[in-house]
Tab-separated table of C-alpha atoms and ligand atoms in Angstrom:
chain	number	residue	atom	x	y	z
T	182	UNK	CA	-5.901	8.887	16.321
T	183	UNK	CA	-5.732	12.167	14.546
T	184	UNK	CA	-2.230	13.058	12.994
T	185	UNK	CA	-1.619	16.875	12.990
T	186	UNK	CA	-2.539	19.816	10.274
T	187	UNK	CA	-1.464	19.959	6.479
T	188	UNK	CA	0.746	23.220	5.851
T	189	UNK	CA	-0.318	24.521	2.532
T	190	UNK	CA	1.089	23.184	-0.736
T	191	UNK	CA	1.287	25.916	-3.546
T	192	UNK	CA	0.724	24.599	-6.820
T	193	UNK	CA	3.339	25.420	-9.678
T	194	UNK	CA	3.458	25.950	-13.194
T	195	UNK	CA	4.139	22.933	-15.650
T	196	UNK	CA	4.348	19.614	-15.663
T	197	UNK	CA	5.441	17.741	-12.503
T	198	UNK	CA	7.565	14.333	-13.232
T	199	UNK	CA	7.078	10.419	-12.277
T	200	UNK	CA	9.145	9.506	-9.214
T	201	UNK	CA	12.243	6.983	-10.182
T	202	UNK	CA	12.847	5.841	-6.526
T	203	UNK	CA	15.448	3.065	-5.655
T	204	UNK	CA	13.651	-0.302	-4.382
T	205	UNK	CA	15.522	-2.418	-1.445
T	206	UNK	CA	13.841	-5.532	-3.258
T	207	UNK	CA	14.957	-5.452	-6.631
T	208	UNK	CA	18.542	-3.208	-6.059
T	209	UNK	CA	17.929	-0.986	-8.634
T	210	UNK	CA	15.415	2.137	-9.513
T	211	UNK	CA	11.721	1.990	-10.192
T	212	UNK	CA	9.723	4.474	-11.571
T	213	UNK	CA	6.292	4.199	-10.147
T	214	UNK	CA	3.295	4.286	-11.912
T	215	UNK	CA	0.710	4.871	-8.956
T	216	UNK	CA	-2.422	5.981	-10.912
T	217	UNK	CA	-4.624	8.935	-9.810
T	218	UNK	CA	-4.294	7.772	-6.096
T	219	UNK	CA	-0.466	6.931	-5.274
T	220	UNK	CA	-0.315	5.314	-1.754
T	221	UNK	CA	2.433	4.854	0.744
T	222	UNK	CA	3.013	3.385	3.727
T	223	UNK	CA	5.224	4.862	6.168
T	224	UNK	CA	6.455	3.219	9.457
T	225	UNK	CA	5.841	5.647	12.555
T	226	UNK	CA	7.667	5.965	15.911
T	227	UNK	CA	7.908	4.174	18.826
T	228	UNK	CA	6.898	6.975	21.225
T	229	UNK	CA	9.106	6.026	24.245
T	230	UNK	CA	10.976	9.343	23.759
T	231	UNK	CA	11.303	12.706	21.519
T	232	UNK	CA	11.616	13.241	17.810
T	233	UNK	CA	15.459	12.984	16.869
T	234	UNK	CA	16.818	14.134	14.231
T	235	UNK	CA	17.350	10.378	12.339
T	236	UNK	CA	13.603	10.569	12.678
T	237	UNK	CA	12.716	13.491	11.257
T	238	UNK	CA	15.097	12.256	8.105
T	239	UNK	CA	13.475	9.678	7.185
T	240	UNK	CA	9.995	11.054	7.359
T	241	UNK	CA	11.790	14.308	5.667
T	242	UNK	CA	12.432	11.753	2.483
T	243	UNK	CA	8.792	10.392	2.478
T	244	UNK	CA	7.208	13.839	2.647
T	245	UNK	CA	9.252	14.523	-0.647
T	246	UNK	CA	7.559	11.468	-2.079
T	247	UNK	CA	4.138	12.630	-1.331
T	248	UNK	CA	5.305	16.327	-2.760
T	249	UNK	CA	6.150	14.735	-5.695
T	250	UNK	CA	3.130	12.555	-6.335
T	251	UNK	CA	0.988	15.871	-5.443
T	252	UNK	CA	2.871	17.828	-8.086
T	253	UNK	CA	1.874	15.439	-10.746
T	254	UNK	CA	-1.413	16.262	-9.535
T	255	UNK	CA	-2.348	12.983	-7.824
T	256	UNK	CA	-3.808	12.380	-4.715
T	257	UNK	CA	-1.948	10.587	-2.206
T	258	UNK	CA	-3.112	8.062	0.305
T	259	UNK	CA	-0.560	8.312	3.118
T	260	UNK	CA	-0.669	6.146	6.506
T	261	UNK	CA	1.589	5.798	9.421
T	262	UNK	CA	1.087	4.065	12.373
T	263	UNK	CA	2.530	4.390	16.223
T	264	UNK	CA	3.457	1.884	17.602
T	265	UNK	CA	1.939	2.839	21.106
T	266	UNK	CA	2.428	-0.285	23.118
T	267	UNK	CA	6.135	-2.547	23.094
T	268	UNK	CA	8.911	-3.938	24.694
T	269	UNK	CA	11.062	-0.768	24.515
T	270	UNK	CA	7.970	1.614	25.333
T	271	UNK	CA	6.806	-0.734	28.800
T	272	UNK	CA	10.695	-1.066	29.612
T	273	UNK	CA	11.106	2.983	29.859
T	274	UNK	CA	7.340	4.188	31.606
T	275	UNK	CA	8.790	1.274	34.039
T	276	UNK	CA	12.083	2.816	34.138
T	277	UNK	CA	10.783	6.256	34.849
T	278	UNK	CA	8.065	4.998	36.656
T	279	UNK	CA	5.395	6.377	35.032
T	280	UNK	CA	2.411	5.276	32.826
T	281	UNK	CA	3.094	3.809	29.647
T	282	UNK	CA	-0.466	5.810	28.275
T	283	UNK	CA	0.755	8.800	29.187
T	284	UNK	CA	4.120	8.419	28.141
T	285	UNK	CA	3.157	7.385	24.612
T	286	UNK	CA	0.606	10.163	24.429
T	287	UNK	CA	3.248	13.486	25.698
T	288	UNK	CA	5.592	11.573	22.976
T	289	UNK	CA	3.373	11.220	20.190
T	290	UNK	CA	1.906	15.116	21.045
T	291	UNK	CA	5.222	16.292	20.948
T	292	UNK	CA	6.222	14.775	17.689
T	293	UNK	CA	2.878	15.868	15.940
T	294	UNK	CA	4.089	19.156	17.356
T	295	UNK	CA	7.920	18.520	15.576
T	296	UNK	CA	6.117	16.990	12.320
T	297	UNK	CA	3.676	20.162	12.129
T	298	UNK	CA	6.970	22.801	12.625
T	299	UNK	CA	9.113	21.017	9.245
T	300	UNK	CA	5.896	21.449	7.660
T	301	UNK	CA	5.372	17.360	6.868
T	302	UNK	CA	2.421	16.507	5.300
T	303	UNK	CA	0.625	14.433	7.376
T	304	UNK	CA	-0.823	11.044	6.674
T	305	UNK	CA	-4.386	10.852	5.582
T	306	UNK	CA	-4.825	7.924	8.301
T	307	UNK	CA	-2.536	7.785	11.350
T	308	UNK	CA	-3.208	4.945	13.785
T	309	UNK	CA	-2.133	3.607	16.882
T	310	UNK	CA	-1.459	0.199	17.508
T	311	UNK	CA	-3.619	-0.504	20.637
T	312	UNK	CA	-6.245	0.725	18.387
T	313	UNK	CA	-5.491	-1.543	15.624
T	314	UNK	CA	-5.584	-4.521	17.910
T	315	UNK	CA	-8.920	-5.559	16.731
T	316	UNK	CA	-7.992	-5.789	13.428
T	317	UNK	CA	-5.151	-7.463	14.484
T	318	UNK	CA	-6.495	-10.240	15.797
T	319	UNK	CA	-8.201	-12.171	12.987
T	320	UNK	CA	-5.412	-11.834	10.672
T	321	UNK	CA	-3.147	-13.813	13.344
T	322	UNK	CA	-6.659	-15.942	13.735
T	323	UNK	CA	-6.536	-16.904	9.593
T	324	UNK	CA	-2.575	-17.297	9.717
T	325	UNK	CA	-2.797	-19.769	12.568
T	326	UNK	CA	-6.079	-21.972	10.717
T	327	UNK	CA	-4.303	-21.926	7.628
T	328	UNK	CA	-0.798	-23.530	9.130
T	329	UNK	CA	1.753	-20.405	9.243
T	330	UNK	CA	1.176	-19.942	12.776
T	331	UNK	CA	2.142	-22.082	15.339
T	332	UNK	CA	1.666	-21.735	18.864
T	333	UNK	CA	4.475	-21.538	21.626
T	334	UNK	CA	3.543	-21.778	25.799
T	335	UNK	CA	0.875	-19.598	24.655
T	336	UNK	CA	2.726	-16.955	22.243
T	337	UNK	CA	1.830	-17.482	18.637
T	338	UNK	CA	4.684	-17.054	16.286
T	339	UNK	CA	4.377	-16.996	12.233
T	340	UNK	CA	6.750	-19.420	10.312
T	341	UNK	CA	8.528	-17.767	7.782
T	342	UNK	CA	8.607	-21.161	5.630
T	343	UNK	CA	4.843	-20.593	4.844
T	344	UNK	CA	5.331	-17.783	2.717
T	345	UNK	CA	7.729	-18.758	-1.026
T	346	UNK	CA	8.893	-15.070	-1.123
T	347	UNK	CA	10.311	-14.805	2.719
T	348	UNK	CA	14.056	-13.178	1.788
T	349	UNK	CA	12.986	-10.516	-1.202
T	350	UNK	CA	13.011	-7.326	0.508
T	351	UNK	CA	16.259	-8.055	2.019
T	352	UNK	CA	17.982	-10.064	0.559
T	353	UNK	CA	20.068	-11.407	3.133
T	354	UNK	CA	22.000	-14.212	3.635
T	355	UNK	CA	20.868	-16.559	7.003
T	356	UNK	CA	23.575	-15.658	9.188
T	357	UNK	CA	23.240	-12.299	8.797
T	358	UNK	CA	19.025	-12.767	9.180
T	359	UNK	CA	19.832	-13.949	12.378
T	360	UNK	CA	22.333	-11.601	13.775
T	361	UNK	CA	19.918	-8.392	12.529
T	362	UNK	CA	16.975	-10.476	13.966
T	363	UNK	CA	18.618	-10.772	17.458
T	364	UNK	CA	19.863	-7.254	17.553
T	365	UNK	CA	15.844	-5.662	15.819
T	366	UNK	CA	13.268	-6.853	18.426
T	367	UNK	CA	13.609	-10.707	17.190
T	368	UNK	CA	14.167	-13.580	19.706
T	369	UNK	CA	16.082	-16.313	17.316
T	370	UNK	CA	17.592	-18.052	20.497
T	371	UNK	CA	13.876	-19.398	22.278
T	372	UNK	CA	13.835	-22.338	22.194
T	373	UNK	CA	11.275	-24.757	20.665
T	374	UNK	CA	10.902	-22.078	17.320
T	375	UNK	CA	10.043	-24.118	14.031
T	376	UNK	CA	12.550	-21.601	12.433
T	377	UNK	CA	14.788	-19.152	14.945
T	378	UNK	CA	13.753	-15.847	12.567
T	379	UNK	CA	10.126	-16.701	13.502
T	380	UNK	CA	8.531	-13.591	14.561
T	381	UNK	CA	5.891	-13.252	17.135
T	382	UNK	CA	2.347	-12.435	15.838
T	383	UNK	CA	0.607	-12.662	19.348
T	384	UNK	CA	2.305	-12.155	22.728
T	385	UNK	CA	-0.172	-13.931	25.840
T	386	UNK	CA	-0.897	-11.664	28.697
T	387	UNK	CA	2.467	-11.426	31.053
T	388	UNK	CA	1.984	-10.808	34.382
T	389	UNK	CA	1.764	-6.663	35.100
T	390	UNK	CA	1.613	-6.534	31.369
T	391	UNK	CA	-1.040	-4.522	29.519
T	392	UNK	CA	-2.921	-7.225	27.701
T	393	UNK	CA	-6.316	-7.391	25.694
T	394	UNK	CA	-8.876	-9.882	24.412
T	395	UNK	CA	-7.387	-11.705	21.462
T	396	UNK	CA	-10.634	-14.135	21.292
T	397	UNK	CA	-9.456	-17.555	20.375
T	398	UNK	CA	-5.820	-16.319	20.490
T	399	UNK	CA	-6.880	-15.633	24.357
T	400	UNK	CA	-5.083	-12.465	26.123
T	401	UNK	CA	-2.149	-11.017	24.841
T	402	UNK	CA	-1.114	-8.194	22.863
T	403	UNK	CA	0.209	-8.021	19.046
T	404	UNK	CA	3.208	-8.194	18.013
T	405	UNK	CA	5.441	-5.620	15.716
T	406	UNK	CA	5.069	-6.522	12.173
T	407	UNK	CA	1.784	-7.493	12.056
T	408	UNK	CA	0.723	-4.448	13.678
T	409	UNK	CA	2.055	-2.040	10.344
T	410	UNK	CA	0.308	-5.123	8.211
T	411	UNK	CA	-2.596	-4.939	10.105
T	412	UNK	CA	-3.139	-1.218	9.486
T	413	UNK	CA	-1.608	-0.806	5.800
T	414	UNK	CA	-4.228	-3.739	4.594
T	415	UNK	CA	-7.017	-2.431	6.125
T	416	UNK	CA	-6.080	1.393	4.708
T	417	UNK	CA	-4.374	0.598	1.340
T	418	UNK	CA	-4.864	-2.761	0.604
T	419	UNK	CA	-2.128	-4.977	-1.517
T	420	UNK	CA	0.276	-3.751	-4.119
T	421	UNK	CA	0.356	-0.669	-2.713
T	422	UNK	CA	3.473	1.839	-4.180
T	423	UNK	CA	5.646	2.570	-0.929
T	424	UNK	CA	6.247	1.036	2.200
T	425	UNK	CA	9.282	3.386	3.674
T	426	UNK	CA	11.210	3.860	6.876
T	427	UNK	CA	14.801	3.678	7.688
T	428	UNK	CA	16.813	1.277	6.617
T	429	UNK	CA	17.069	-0.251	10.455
T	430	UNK	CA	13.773	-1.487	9.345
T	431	UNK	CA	14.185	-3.339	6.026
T	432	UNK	CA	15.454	-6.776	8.188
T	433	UNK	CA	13.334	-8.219	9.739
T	434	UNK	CA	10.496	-5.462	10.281
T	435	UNK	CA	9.521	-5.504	6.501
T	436	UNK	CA	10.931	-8.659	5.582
T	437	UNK	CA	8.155	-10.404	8.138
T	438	UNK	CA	5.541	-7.788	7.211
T	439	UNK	CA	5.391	-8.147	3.428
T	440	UNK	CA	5.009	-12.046	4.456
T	441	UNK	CA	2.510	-11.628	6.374
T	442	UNK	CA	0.372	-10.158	3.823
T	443	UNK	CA	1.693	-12.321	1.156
T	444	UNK	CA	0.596	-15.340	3.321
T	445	UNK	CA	-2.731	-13.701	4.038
T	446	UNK	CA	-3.814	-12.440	0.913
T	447	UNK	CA	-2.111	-14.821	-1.587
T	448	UNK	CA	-0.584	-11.842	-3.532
T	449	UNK	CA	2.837	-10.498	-4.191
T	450	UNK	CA	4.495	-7.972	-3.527
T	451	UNK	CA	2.942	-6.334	-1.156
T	452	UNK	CA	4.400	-3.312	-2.033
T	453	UNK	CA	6.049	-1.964	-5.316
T	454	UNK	CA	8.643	-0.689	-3.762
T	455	UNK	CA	9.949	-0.852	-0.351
T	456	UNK	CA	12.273	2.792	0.395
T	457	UNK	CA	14.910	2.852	3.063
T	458	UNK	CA	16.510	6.264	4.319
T	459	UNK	CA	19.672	6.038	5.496
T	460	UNK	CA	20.752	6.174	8.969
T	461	UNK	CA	21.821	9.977	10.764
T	462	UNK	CA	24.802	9.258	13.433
T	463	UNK	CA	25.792	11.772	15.974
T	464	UNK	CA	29.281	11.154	17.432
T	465	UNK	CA	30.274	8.712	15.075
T	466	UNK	CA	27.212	6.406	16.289
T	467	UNK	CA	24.092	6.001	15.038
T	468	UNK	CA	21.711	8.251	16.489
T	469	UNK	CA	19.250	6.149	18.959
T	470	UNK	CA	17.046	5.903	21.738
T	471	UNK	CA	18.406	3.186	22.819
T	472	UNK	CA	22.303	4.199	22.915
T	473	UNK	CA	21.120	7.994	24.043
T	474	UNK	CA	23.196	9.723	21.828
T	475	UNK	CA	20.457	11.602	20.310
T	476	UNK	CA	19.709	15.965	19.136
T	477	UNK	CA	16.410	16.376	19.787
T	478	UNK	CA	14.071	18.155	17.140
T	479	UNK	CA	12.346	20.124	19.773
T	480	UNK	CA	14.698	20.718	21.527
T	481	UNK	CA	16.214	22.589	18.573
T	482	UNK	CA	13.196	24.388	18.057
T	483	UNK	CA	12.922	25.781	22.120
T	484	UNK	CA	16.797	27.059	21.545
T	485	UNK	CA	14.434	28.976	19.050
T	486	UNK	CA	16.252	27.623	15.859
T	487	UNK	CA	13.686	28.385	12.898
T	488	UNK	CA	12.720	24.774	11.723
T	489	UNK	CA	13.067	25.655	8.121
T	490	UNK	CA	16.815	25.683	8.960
T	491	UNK	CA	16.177	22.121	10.510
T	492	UNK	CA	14.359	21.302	7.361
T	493	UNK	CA	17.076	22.712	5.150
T	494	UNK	CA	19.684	20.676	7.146
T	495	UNK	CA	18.264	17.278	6.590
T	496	UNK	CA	17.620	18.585	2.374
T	497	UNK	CA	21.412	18.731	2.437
T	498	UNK	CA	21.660	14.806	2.329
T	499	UNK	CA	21.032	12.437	0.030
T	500	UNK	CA	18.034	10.220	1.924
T	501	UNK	CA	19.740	6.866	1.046
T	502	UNK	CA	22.847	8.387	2.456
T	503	UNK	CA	24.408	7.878	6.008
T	504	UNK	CA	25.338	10.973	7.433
T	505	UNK	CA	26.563	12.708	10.763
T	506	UNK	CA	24.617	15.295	12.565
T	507	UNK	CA	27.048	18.094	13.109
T	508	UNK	CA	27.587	21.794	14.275
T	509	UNK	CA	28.551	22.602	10.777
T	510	UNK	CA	25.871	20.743	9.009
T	511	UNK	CA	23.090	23.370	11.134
T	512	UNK	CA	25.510	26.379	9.991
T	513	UNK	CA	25.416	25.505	6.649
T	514	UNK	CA	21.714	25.614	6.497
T	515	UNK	CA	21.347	28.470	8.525
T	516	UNK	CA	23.822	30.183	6.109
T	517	UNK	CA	21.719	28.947	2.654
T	518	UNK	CA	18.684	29.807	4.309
T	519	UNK	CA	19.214	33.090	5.186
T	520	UNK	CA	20.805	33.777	1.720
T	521	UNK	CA	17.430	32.564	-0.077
T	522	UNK	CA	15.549	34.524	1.796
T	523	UNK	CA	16.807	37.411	0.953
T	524	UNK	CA	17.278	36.816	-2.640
T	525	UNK	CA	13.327	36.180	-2.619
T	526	UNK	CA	12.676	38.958	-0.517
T	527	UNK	CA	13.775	40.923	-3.849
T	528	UNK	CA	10.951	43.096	-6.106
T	529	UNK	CA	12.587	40.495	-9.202
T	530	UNK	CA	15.265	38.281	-10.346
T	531	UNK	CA	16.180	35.994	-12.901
T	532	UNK	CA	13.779	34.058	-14.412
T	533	UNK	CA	12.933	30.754	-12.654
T	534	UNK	CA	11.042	28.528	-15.007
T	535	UNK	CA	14.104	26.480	-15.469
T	536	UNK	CA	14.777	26.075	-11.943
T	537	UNK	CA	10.882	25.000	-10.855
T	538	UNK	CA	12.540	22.233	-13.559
T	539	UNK	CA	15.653	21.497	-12.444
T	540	UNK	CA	14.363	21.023	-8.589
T	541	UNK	CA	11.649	18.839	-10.361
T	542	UNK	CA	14.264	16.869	-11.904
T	543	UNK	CA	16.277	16.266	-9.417
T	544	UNK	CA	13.651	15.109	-7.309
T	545	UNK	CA	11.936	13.053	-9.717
T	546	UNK	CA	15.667	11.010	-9.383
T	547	UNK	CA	15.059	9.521	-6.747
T	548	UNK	CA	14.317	12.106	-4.375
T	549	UNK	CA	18.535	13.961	-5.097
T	550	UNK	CA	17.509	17.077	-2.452
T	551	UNK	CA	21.118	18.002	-2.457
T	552	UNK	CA	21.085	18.627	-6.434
T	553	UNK	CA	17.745	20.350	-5.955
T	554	UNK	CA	19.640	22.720	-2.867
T	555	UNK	CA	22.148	23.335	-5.504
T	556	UNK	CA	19.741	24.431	-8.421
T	557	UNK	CA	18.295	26.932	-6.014
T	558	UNK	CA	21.955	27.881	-4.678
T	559	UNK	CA	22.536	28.075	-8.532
T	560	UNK	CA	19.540	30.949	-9.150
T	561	UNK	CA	20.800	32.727	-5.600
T	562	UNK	CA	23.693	33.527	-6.818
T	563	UNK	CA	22.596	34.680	-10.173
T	564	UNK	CA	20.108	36.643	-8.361
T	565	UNK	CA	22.876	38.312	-5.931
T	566	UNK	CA	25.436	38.998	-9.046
T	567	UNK	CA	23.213	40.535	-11.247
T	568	UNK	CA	19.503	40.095	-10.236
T	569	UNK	CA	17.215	40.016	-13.488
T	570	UNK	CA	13.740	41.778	-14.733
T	571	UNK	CA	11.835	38.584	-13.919
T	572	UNK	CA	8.810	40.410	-11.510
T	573	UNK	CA	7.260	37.005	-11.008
T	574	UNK	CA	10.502	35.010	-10.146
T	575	UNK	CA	10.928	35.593	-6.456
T	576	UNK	CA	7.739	34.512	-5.682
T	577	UNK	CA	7.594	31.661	-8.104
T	578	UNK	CA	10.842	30.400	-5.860
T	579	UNK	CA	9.500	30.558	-2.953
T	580	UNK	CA	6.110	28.821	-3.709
T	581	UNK	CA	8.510	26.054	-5.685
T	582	UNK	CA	11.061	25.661	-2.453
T	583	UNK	CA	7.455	25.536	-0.299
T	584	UNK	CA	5.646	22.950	-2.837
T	585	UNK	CA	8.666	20.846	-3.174
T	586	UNK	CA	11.203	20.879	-0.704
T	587	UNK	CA	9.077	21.859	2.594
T	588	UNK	CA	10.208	24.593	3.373
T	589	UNK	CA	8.605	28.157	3.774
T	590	UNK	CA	10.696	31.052	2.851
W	214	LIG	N1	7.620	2.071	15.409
W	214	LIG	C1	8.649	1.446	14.643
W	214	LIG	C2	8.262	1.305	13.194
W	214	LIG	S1	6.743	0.475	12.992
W	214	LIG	C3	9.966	2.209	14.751
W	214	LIG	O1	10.932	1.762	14.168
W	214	LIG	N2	9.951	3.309	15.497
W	214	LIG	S2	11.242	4.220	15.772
W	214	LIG	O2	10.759	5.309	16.588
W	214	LIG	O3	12.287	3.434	16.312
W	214	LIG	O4	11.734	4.766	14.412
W	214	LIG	C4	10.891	5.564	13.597
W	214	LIG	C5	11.514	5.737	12.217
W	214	LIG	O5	12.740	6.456	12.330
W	214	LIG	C6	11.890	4.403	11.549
W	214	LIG	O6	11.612	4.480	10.154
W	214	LIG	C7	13.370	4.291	11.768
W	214	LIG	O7	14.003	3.525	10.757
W	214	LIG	C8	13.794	5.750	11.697
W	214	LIG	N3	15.048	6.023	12.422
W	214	LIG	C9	15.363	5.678	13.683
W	214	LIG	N4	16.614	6.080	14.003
W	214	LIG	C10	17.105	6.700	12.900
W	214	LIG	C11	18.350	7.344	12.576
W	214	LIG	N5	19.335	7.445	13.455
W	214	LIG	N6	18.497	7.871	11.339
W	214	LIG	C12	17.481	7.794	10.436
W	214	LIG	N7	16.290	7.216	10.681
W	214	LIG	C13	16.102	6.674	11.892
W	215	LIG	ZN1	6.281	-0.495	10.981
């Protein structure tokens, strides 16, 4: 499917810096050495229901990955998926009574519409996964001939035994495997399971089900992991550098994914490092679909709330962070922004070659927004106690908060 336009990125002066990002796998920071062509892997949404703002987070920390990569002058090979058919997607067009095509479609429009306002880069290849399906299907084809699959009254489920390296991007202990696989989308307590973490690959046809030809698998429809597999093989390959998404995700969605492809392909890791955001909360709960308790990013944007004050809002936290959406956390930002704006809005300033480094710097460390806010705080204030000379530093600012942080002054 298509994904939605690029907003401009400016290029700056100098050098931009190798990203040190912190890996779920190993515990500790990486600093990536993607070649000419970085590429990343980002998990999409489940379009069952708007944009919140935990979503927009986590893809907020992701398009500062690609911003970095692009200021070192790379290219960047981005994909995200959408998971356009599932449990929790049939369960709400039932609900509502209303097709789950159209739902998915009106959701995913609406967050291309969300993505395009915070000015996220979009992914070079953005795919559905009813239009991954036949891709799909041989992978769960070779997984079954080769022993880690194993069929169940029809459903075909992958045994984690068949791959050495199940457990590295985790890191969990069984018990909690278990509880985290019951609670993400798992079903550990069927019955007649080689292993009770096995995930389903291949889900035959259920009755008033949508459900397409899986060849020798017969009808079903494809289950979640294999679905991101499915599409970051077939658009990136192995070893790519990032597979990202919150860290709801890390157990068991890309524990099971990164063993698929290890199983397949014979190769580890899959990825080089796997990126976790942390989780936004609104009322002292994690914000959800499920649970309801959710601030909608377009609905922000209709109460005619600029998005670069969104934007500037989810800057304020550290992406491995959990945090709470509140009143004073959109004040804030409002606040900043409309103090930067006018201190570019000036004919000069203080000079800002230090700052287009400091903001590099700080994101370079894995991805520290907040000390990159502060750096431009830092000139802001310089600029409103005793401006400067500097003719060229407004706008050098403003194309250094656009190229880097995402947001247009
Ligand atoms: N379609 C799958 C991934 S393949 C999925 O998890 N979809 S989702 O719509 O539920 O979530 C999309 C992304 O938003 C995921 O990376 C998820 O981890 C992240 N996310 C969901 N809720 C929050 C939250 N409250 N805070 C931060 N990120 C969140
Ligand atoms: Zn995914």
């Amino acid at each position: 499917m298509y994904a939605w336009p690029a907003s401009e990125v400016p290029a700056l002066p100098g050098q931009g810096r190798d990203l040190r990002i912190h890996d779920t796998a190993t515990g500790g920071l990486v600093t990536l050495d993607p070649g000419p062509v970085a590429r990343i892997y980002v998990c999409g949404i489940t379009p069952y229901d708007a944009t919140h703002l935990g979503h927009a987070a986590t893809y907020n920390a992701f398009d500062l990955v690609q911003r970095v990569w692009l200021d070192t002058k790379r290219q960047v090979h981005y994909v995200q998926n959408v998971t356009d058919v599932d449990d929790p997607l049939l369960e709400r067009a039932e609900r509502d009574n209303i097709d789950w095509v159209a739902l998915a479609e009106k959701e995913t429009a609406l967050f291309r519409e969300d993505m395009t306002a915070l000015r996220m880069l979009p992914p070079r290849h953005y795919i559905g996964a009813v239009e991954a399906i036949p891709g799909i299907v041989p992978l769960v084809e070779r997984l079954r001939d080769a022993g880690a699959a194993y069929e169940l009254d029809g459903d075909i489920y992958f045994s984690v035994e068949s791959d050495p390296n199940f457990g590295k991007v985790s890191n969990l202990d069984a018990a909690a495997m278990r509880l985290l696989s019951a609670e993400r989308g798992g079903d550990p307590e069927r019955a007649g399971k080689k292993n009770p973490l096995d995930p389903m690959l291949w889900m035959a046809a259920r009755p008033g089900e949508p459900s397409w030809d899986g060849g020798s698998l017969g009808r079903g429809r494809p289950g979640w992991h294999i679905e991101c597999v499915a599409i970051a093989l077939d658009h990136l390959g192995m070893g790519f550098d990032v597979q990202g998404g919150g860290s709801d995700l890390a157990f068991p969605h890309h524990e099971m994914g990164a063993s698929h492809a290890q199983v397949l392909t014979g190769e580890f890791p899959m990825a080089k490092a796997y990126v976790h955001a942390g989780m936004v909360a609104l009322h002292g709960e994690k914000m959800s679909k499920s649970k309801g308790n959710l601030v909608f990013v377009s609905q922000l944007r209709h109460e005619g709330l600029d998005p670069a004050a969104i934007r500037l809002a989810l800057l304020a936290h550290h992406y491995r962070a959990d945090w709470e959406w509140t009143d004073q956390v959109l004040q804030d930002a409002l606040a900043r922004l409309d103090r930067w704006r006018a201190a570019v809005s000036r004919p000069d300033g203080p000079s800002a070659e230090a700052l287009v480094e400091e903001i590099r710097e700080a994101l370079a460390n894995d991805l520290d927004a907040p000390a990159a806010l502060a750096a431009v705080d830092r000139w802001t204030a310089a600029q409103e106690e005793s401006g400067g000379t500097d003719t060229g530093a407004p706008g050098v600012v403003s194309r250094a908060v656009d190229a880097l942080l995402g947001v247009a002054l």
